[in-house]
Structures are given as C-alpha cells and as structure tokens.
C-alpha cells in the first residue's frame, strides 16, 4: 500500500507510521529533525511541509503520487477563552484543522478504493470552556468532510472521519499535559488501523 501520513512528527502520526512499517510510506510534518529520525526507524520517505500553505501542500502531493491510504494527523490545540481569543489564534486553529485538510483533498491523487482518514473529536469532549476555537475548527472539518464525501466517492475514494478520545500526545503540551486516562498513541493507532482497514470502511469511526 502507498500510504501518506501527515502530522507524522506528532504523537498519533508517529505511532501510525511505526505500526505501518513495511508499507510504502511517505511521512510529512514541519520539523525536519524528528521527521528524519522517524523515516530512519520506519523506512518512510521524509517530506517536510507546512500544509496550511497550499503551494507546499500541492508540491508534497505531486511528489508522493497516487495513494491507497492517507492519514491526516495534523492539528494544534490551545486554551482560548472567548473573551480573550485573538484573531491570530482563531486563524491558526482553522488553518491547521480545516485548510490543511481542504488543500490535501484538493491536490491528492488516489488509487481506486483508497481511504482518506481525518481526525475529529467527540463534540461533548470539546464543548468545554477555553475550547471554543478548537471545537469550531473540528466542527468545520467535520462539515467539510461530510459535504465532500459524495464528490470523492465518485472517484472511488472513501472518506473516514475518526473521532478520538484523549490521546497522550504533544497536542496537550500547551494545555499542561494530557488528562488522566488518555490512551497511549500506540493504543489509539492500533484501534484506528483496525477500524479504518475494515471492509467496507466506516464513514465515521468512534474510537
Ligand atoms: N491527542 C488527542 O487527545 C486528540 C483528540 C482528538 C483529536 N485529535 C486529533 O488528532 C490529530 C493528531 O493529533 P496528535 O495528538 O498526534 O497531535 P500532535 O502530537 O501535537 O501532532 C500534531 C502534528 O500536526 C503537525 N502540524 C501542525 N500544524 C501543521 C501544519 N500547518 N502543517 C503541517 N503539519 C502541521 C505537527 O507537525 P510539527 O510537530 O512537525 O510542527 C505534528 O506532526 C489532530 O488532528 C488532533 O486534533 C487528537
């Protein structure tokens, strides 16, 4: 399988890459150092890119070529109370979650039967004080995918939205660390792979 993992320098993306060692792997993230280390550990090709920049996203996807499997494990998190949130924080949140996904779907090429996997959150877990910007970005991503589903299905591509509970990754660093009971990235990646590779693939996978 030809597999692209974006956010490979992150907790979930890294665990997916290690679990998929042996496949034809393309690994993307912004930080070149960790990306190189992961590529040495997994045999994946390291392709650094900031995917909120459409030109970088397009160049990455041209280099990668047709895919059987895409995991878009990109995201940022932060606490932004509604009385304090800045335009910069709102734009950053939407860029990381919505724009990156939209640019990938615009420029990716897929083989027939491919699966493109995106990561959402359980609405109830993010509708909490300080998380309005993150919740809005995830809601926008989910709405975009639901509306895009039929267009991609015409090309034989299955979109899968995975709703994740808390996973102990660096996403939580700006929030002071993961909550008690968070899944390990390895456990989350295992559950994601098991669900996403099912036949037929689910439209929404709740982990
Ligand atoms: N962890 C959780 O509890 C949880 C729960 C629900 C949903 N999710 C979702 O799961 C996905 C993976 O999250 P994670 O927990 O693995 O987070 P993470 O460890 O913080 O990793 C985030 C990844 O996103 C990359 N990234 C951020 N902005 C980018 C951009 N503009 N262009 C390219 N790459 C960018 C980072 O790259 P660099 O590090 O190289 O900058 C990093 O590889 C995210 O969509 C997140 O919202 C996570």
Tab-separated table of C-alpha atoms and ligand atoms in Angstrom:
chain	number	residue	atom	x	y	z
A	1	UNK	CA	0.000	0.000	0.000
A	2	UNK	CA	1.161	3.542	-0.758
A	3	UNK	CA	0.498	5.453	2.455
A	4	UNK	CA	0.924	9.141	3.285
A	5	UNK	CA	0.908	10.150	6.947
A	6	UNK	CA	0.759	13.875	7.634
A	7	UNK	CA	1.468	15.024	11.168
A	8	UNK	CA	3.981	12.163	11.277
A	9	UNK	CA	6.145	14.193	13.687
A	10	UNK	CA	3.228	14.153	16.132
A	11	UNK	CA	2.133	11.527	18.638
A	12	UNK	CA	-0.595	9.819	16.673
A	13	UNK	CA	1.039	10.189	13.244
A	14	UNK	CA	4.309	8.762	14.579
A	15	UNK	CA	2.545	5.760	16.131
A	16	UNK	CA	0.671	5.113	12.870
A	17	UNK	CA	3.948	5.267	10.942
A	18	UNK	CA	5.634	2.757	13.251
A	19	UNK	CA	2.601	0.438	13.028
A	20	UNK	CA	2.655	0.629	9.213
A	21	UNK	CA	6.394	-0.069	8.842
A	22	UNK	CA	6.871	-2.251	5.761
A	23	UNK	CA	4.297	-0.400	3.627
A	24	UNK	CA	5.411	2.168	1.041
A	25	UNK	CA	5.372	5.084	3.473
A	26	UNK	CA	5.519	8.829	2.863
A	27	UNK	CA	5.891	10.868	6.043
A	28	UNK	CA	5.199	14.564	6.416
A	29	UNK	CA	5.490	17.091	9.222
A	30	UNK	CA	7.032	20.501	9.714
A	31	UNK	CA	10.028	19.636	11.897
A	32	UNK	CA	12.757	18.141	9.727
A	33	UNK	CA	14.788	16.554	12.587
A	34	UNK	CA	12.070	14.325	14.091
A	35	UNK	CA	10.850	13.518	10.589
A	36	UNK	CA	14.284	12.217	9.604
A	37	UNK	CA	14.513	10.079	12.771
A	38	UNK	CA	11.090	8.560	12.093
A	39	UNK	CA	11.960	7.865	8.484
A	40	UNK	CA	15.116	6.031	9.585
A	41	UNK	CA	13.061	3.944	12.035
A	42	UNK	CA	10.291	3.069	9.572
A	43	UNK	CA	11.840	3.255	6.095
A	44	UNK	CA	9.356	6.006	5.150
A	45	UNK	CA	10.293	8.888	2.878
A	46	UNK	CA	10.554	12.174	4.831
A	47	UNK	CA	8.783	15.100	3.156
A	48	UNK	CA	8.681	18.237	5.327
A	49	UNK	CA	5.849	20.676	4.557
A	50	UNK	CA	3.632	23.292	6.165
A	51	UNK	CA	0.264	22.118	4.866
A	52	UNK	CA	-1.551	25.354	5.663
A	53	UNK	CA	0.379	26.729	2.668
A	54	UNK	CA	-1.376	25.499	-0.473
A	55	UNK	CA	1.782	25.604	-2.594
A	56	UNK	CA	3.639	23.415	-0.103
A	57	UNK	CA	0.687	21.028	0.095
A	58	UNK	CA	0.473	20.748	-3.674
A	59	UNK	CA	4.230	20.177	-4.055
A	60	UNK	CA	4.115	17.427	-1.413
A	61	UNK	CA	1.218	15.635	-3.109
A	62	UNK	CA	2.826	15.868	-6.539
A	63	UNK	CA	5.953	14.255	-5.150
A	64	UNK	CA	4.013	11.496	-3.385
A	65	UNK	CA	1.846	10.400	-6.342
A	66	UNK	CA	-1.258	8.190	-6.135
A	67	UNK	CA	-2.194	6.939	-2.676
A	68	UNK	CA	-4.063	3.942	-1.272
A	69	UNK	CA	-4.232	5.364	2.228
A	70	UNK	CA	-3.943	8.866	3.669
A	71	UNK	CA	-3.843	9.650	7.382
A	72	UNK	CA	-4.142	13.374	8.064
A	73	UNK	CA	-2.941	13.542	11.670
A	74	UNK	CA	-2.312	17.308	11.716
A	75	UNK	CA	-3.611	19.613	14.399
A	76	UNK	CA	-2.903	22.195	17.063
A	77	UNK	CA	-4.628	22.819	20.389
A	78	UNK	CA	-4.726	25.644	22.879
A	79	UNK	CA	-6.935	27.210	25.523
A	80	UNK	CA	-8.552	30.391	24.178
A	81	UNK	CA	-11.342	31.842	26.381
A	82	UNK	CA	-13.955	33.596	24.223
A	83	UNK	CA	-13.332	36.950	25.985
A	84	UNK	CA	-9.635	36.793	25.158
A	85	UNK	CA	-9.277	34.903	21.887
A	86	UNK	CA	-7.191	36.664	19.247
A	87	UNK	CA	-7.749	36.727	15.520
A	88	UNK	CA	-4.352	35.031	15.206
A	89	UNK	CA	-5.454	32.130	17.437
A	90	UNK	CA	-8.721	31.666	15.503
A	91	UNK	CA	-6.983	31.778	12.143
A	92	UNK	CA	-4.248	29.421	13.327
A	93	UNK	CA	-6.805	26.901	14.542
A	94	UNK	CA	-8.815	26.989	11.297
A	95	UNK	CA	-5.659	26.859	9.188
A	96	UNK	CA	-4.316	23.786	10.991
A	97	UNK	CA	-7.557	21.800	11.022
A	98	UNK	CA	-9.631	22.966	8.048
A	99	UNK	CA	-7.269	24.482	5.469
A	100	UNK	CA	-4.709	21.689	5.647
A	101	UNK	CA	-7.450	19.091	5.074
A	102	UNK	CA	-9.038	21.070	2.233
A	103	UNK	CA	-5.679	21.503	0.460
A	104	UNK	CA	-4.922	17.788	0.807
A	105	UNK	CA	-8.277	16.817	-0.682
A	106	UNK	CA	-7.824	19.345	-3.462
A	107	UNK	CA	-4.403	18.125	-4.582
A	108	UNK	CA	-4.091	14.465	-3.558
A	109	UNK	CA	-4.258	11.723	-6.169
A	110	UNK	CA	-5.797	8.438	-5.115
A	111	UNK	CA	-5.944	4.902	-6.433
A	112	UNK	CA	-9.444	3.382	-6.728
A	113	UNK	CA	-10.739	2.187	-3.385
A	114	UNK	CA	-8.371	4.477	-1.444
A	115	UNK	CA	-9.205	5.605	2.086
A	116	UNK	CA	-8.548	9.134	3.315
A	117	UNK	CA	-8.652	9.377	7.082
A	118	UNK	CA	-9.139	12.556	9.139
A	119	UNK	CA	-9.219	13.063	12.878
A	120	UNK	CA	-12.112	14.767	14.645
A	121	UNK	CA	-13.087	14.941	18.271
A	122	UNK	CA	-16.183	13.907	20.199
A	123	UNK	CA	-18.272	17.116	20.308
A	124	UNK	CA	-19.066	16.589	24.008
A	125	UNK	CA	-15.342	16.457	24.896
A	126	UNK	CA	-14.505	19.781	23.263
A	127	UNK	CA	-17.582	21.837	24.123
A	128	UNK	CA	-15.895	22.981	27.295
A	129	UNK	CA	-14.592	26.364	28.499
A	130	UNK	CA	-11.498	27.504	26.627
A	131	UNK	CA	-12.015	25.120	23.723
A	132	UNK	CA	-14.428	27.100	21.532
A	133	UNK	CA	-11.799	27.773	18.848
A	134	UNK	CA	-10.657	24.138	18.748
A	135	UNK	CA	-14.283	22.892	18.761
A	136	UNK	CA	-15.180	25.256	15.914
A	137	UNK	CA	-12.203	24.109	13.832
A	138	UNK	CA	-13.069	20.442	14.356
A	139	UNK	CA	-16.744	21.156	13.598
A	140	UNK	CA	-15.750	22.917	10.374
A	141	UNK	CA	-13.528	19.987	9.397
A	142	UNK	CA	-16.335	17.522	10.037
A	143	UNK	CA	-18.852	19.571	7.994
A	144	UNK	CA	-16.359	19.891	5.142
A	145	UNK	CA	-15.755	16.156	5.045
A	146	UNK	CA	-19.458	15.281	5.169
A	147	UNK	CA	-20.151	17.552	2.191
A	148	UNK	CA	-17.030	16.342	0.302
A	149	UNK	CA	-17.857	12.665	0.829
A	150	UNK	CA	-20.047	12.266	-2.279
A	151	UNK	CA	-17.631	14.110	-4.572
A	152	UNK	CA	-14.784	11.841	-3.531
A	153	UNK	CA	-16.965	8.720	-3.660
A	154	UNK	CA	-17.475	9.378	-7.398
A	155	UNK	CA	-13.708	8.877	-7.755
A	156	UNK	CA	-13.837	5.684	-5.687
A	157	UNK	CA	-12.296	7.314	-2.609
A	158	UNK	CA	-13.691	6.631	0.879
A	159	UNK	CA	-13.502	9.439	3.437
A	160	UNK	CA	-13.264	8.295	7.028
A	161	UNK	CA	-13.726	10.610	9.995
A	162	UNK	CA	-12.209	9.188	13.166
A	163	UNK	CA	-13.482	10.626	16.445
A	164	UNK	CA	-10.790	10.256	19.049
A	165	UNK	CA	-10.971	10.421	22.839
A	166	UNK	CA	-7.984	11.985	24.625
A	167	UNK	CA	-4.661	10.545	23.474
A	168	UNK	CA	-1.434	11.313	25.366
A	169	UNK	CA	0.482	13.273	22.723
A	170	UNK	CA	2.271	16.602	22.438
A	171	UNK	CA	-1.060	18.168	21.425
A	172	UNK	CA	-1.707	18.541	25.134
A	173	UNK	CA	1.595	20.305	25.938
A	174	UNK	CA	0.137	23.860	25.706
A	175	UNK	CA	-2.701	22.667	27.970
A	176	UNK	CA	-0.409	21.399	30.722
A	177	UNK	CA	-0.361	17.714	29.688
A	178	UNK	CA	-2.900	15.008	28.815
A	179	UNK	CA	-5.835	14.211	31.106
A	180	UNK	CA	-5.858	11.092	33.289
A	181	UNK	CA	-6.985	8.030	31.362
A	182	UNK	CA	-5.779	9.289	27.974
A	183	UNK	CA	-4.975	6.473	25.535
A	184	UNK	CA	-1.347	5.915	24.574
A	185	UNK	CA	-0.597	6.880	20.953
A	186	UNK	CA	0.194	3.205	20.205
A	187	UNK	CA	-3.151	2.031	21.553
A	188	UNK	CA	-5.019	4.752	19.643
A	189	UNK	CA	-3.126	3.964	16.417
A	190	UNK	CA	-3.926	0.254	16.783
A	191	UNK	CA	-7.647	0.959	17.213
A	192	UNK	CA	-7.633	3.417	14.308
A	193	UNK	CA	-5.940	0.960	11.947
A	194	UNK	CA	-8.218	-1.877	12.915
A	195	UNK	CA	-11.315	0.241	12.275
A	196	UNK	CA	-10.166	2.046	9.144
A	197	UNK	CA	-8.974	-1.069	7.314
A	198	UNK	CA	-12.302	-2.871	7.783
A	199	UNK	CA	-14.320	-3.766	4.673
A	200	UNK	CA	-16.346	-1.814	3.850
A	201	UNK	CA	-14.597	1.138	5.535
A	202	UNK	CA	-16.672	3.093	8.076
A	203	UNK	CA	-17.692	6.675	7.284
A	204	UNK	CA	-17.293	7.611	10.919
A	205	UNK	CA	-15.167	5.604	13.313
A	206	UNK	CA	-15.593	6.266	17.016
A	207	UNK	CA	-12.505	5.070	18.877
B	1	LIG	N1	-4.363	13.882	21.175
B	1	LIG	C1	-5.675	13.935	21.387
B	1	LIG	O1	-6.145	13.823	22.535
B	1	LIG	C2	-6.623	14.129	20.232
B	1	LIG	C3	-8.001	14.003	20.479
B	1	LIG	C4	-8.896	14.212	19.417
B	1	LIG	C5	-8.406	14.517	18.154
B	1	LIG	N2	-7.051	14.633	17.965
B	1	LIG	C6	-6.582	14.995	16.627
B	1	LIG	O2	-5.680	14.003	16.159
B	1	LIG	C7	-4.757	14.610	15.230
B	1	LIG	C8	-3.329	14.244	15.646
B	1	LIG	O3	-3.073	14.856	16.885
B	1	LIG	P1	-1.859	14.455	17.876
B	1	LIG	O4	-2.478	14.227	19.192
B	1	LIG	O5	-0.996	13.419	17.271
B	1	LIG	O6	-1.102	15.875	17.939
B	1	LIG	P2	0.453	16.251	17.990
B	1	LIG	O7	1.242	15.193	18.650
B	1	LIG	O8	0.511	17.634	18.546
B	1	LIG	O9	0.841	16.299	16.422
B	1	LIG	C9	0.321	17.304	15.596
B	1	LIG	C10	1.009	17.204	14.260
B	1	LIG	O10	0.462	18.231	13.406
B	1	LIG	C11	1.550	18.798	12.687
B	1	LIG	N3	1.148	20.130	12.214
B	1	LIG	C12	0.529	21.130	12.891
B	1	LIG	N4	0.286	22.161	12.069
B	1	LIG	C13	0.759	21.806	10.845
B	1	LIG	C14	0.813	22.434	9.577
B	1	LIG	N5	0.352	23.690	9.395
B	1	LIG	N6	1.362	21.767	8.519
B	1	LIG	C15	1.851	20.514	8.685
B	1	LIG	N7	1.848	19.857	9.865
B	1	LIG	C16	1.301	20.510	10.924
B	1	LIG	C17	2.690	18.830	13.676
B	1	LIG	O11	3.889	18.988	12.969
B	1	LIG	P3	5.250	19.554	13.661
B	1	LIG	O12	5.244	18.979	15.058
B	1	LIG	O13	6.332	18.997	12.809
B	1	LIG	O14	5.125	21.031	13.673
B	1	LIG	C18	2.533	17.444	14.314
B	1	LIG	O15	3.149	16.483	13.494
B	1	LIG	C19	-5.069	16.110	15.274
B	1	LIG	O16	-5.940	16.442	14.222
B	1	LIG	C20	-5.784	16.283	16.595
B	1	LIG	O17	-6.635	17.434	16.609
B	1	LIG	C21	-6.160	14.428	18.955
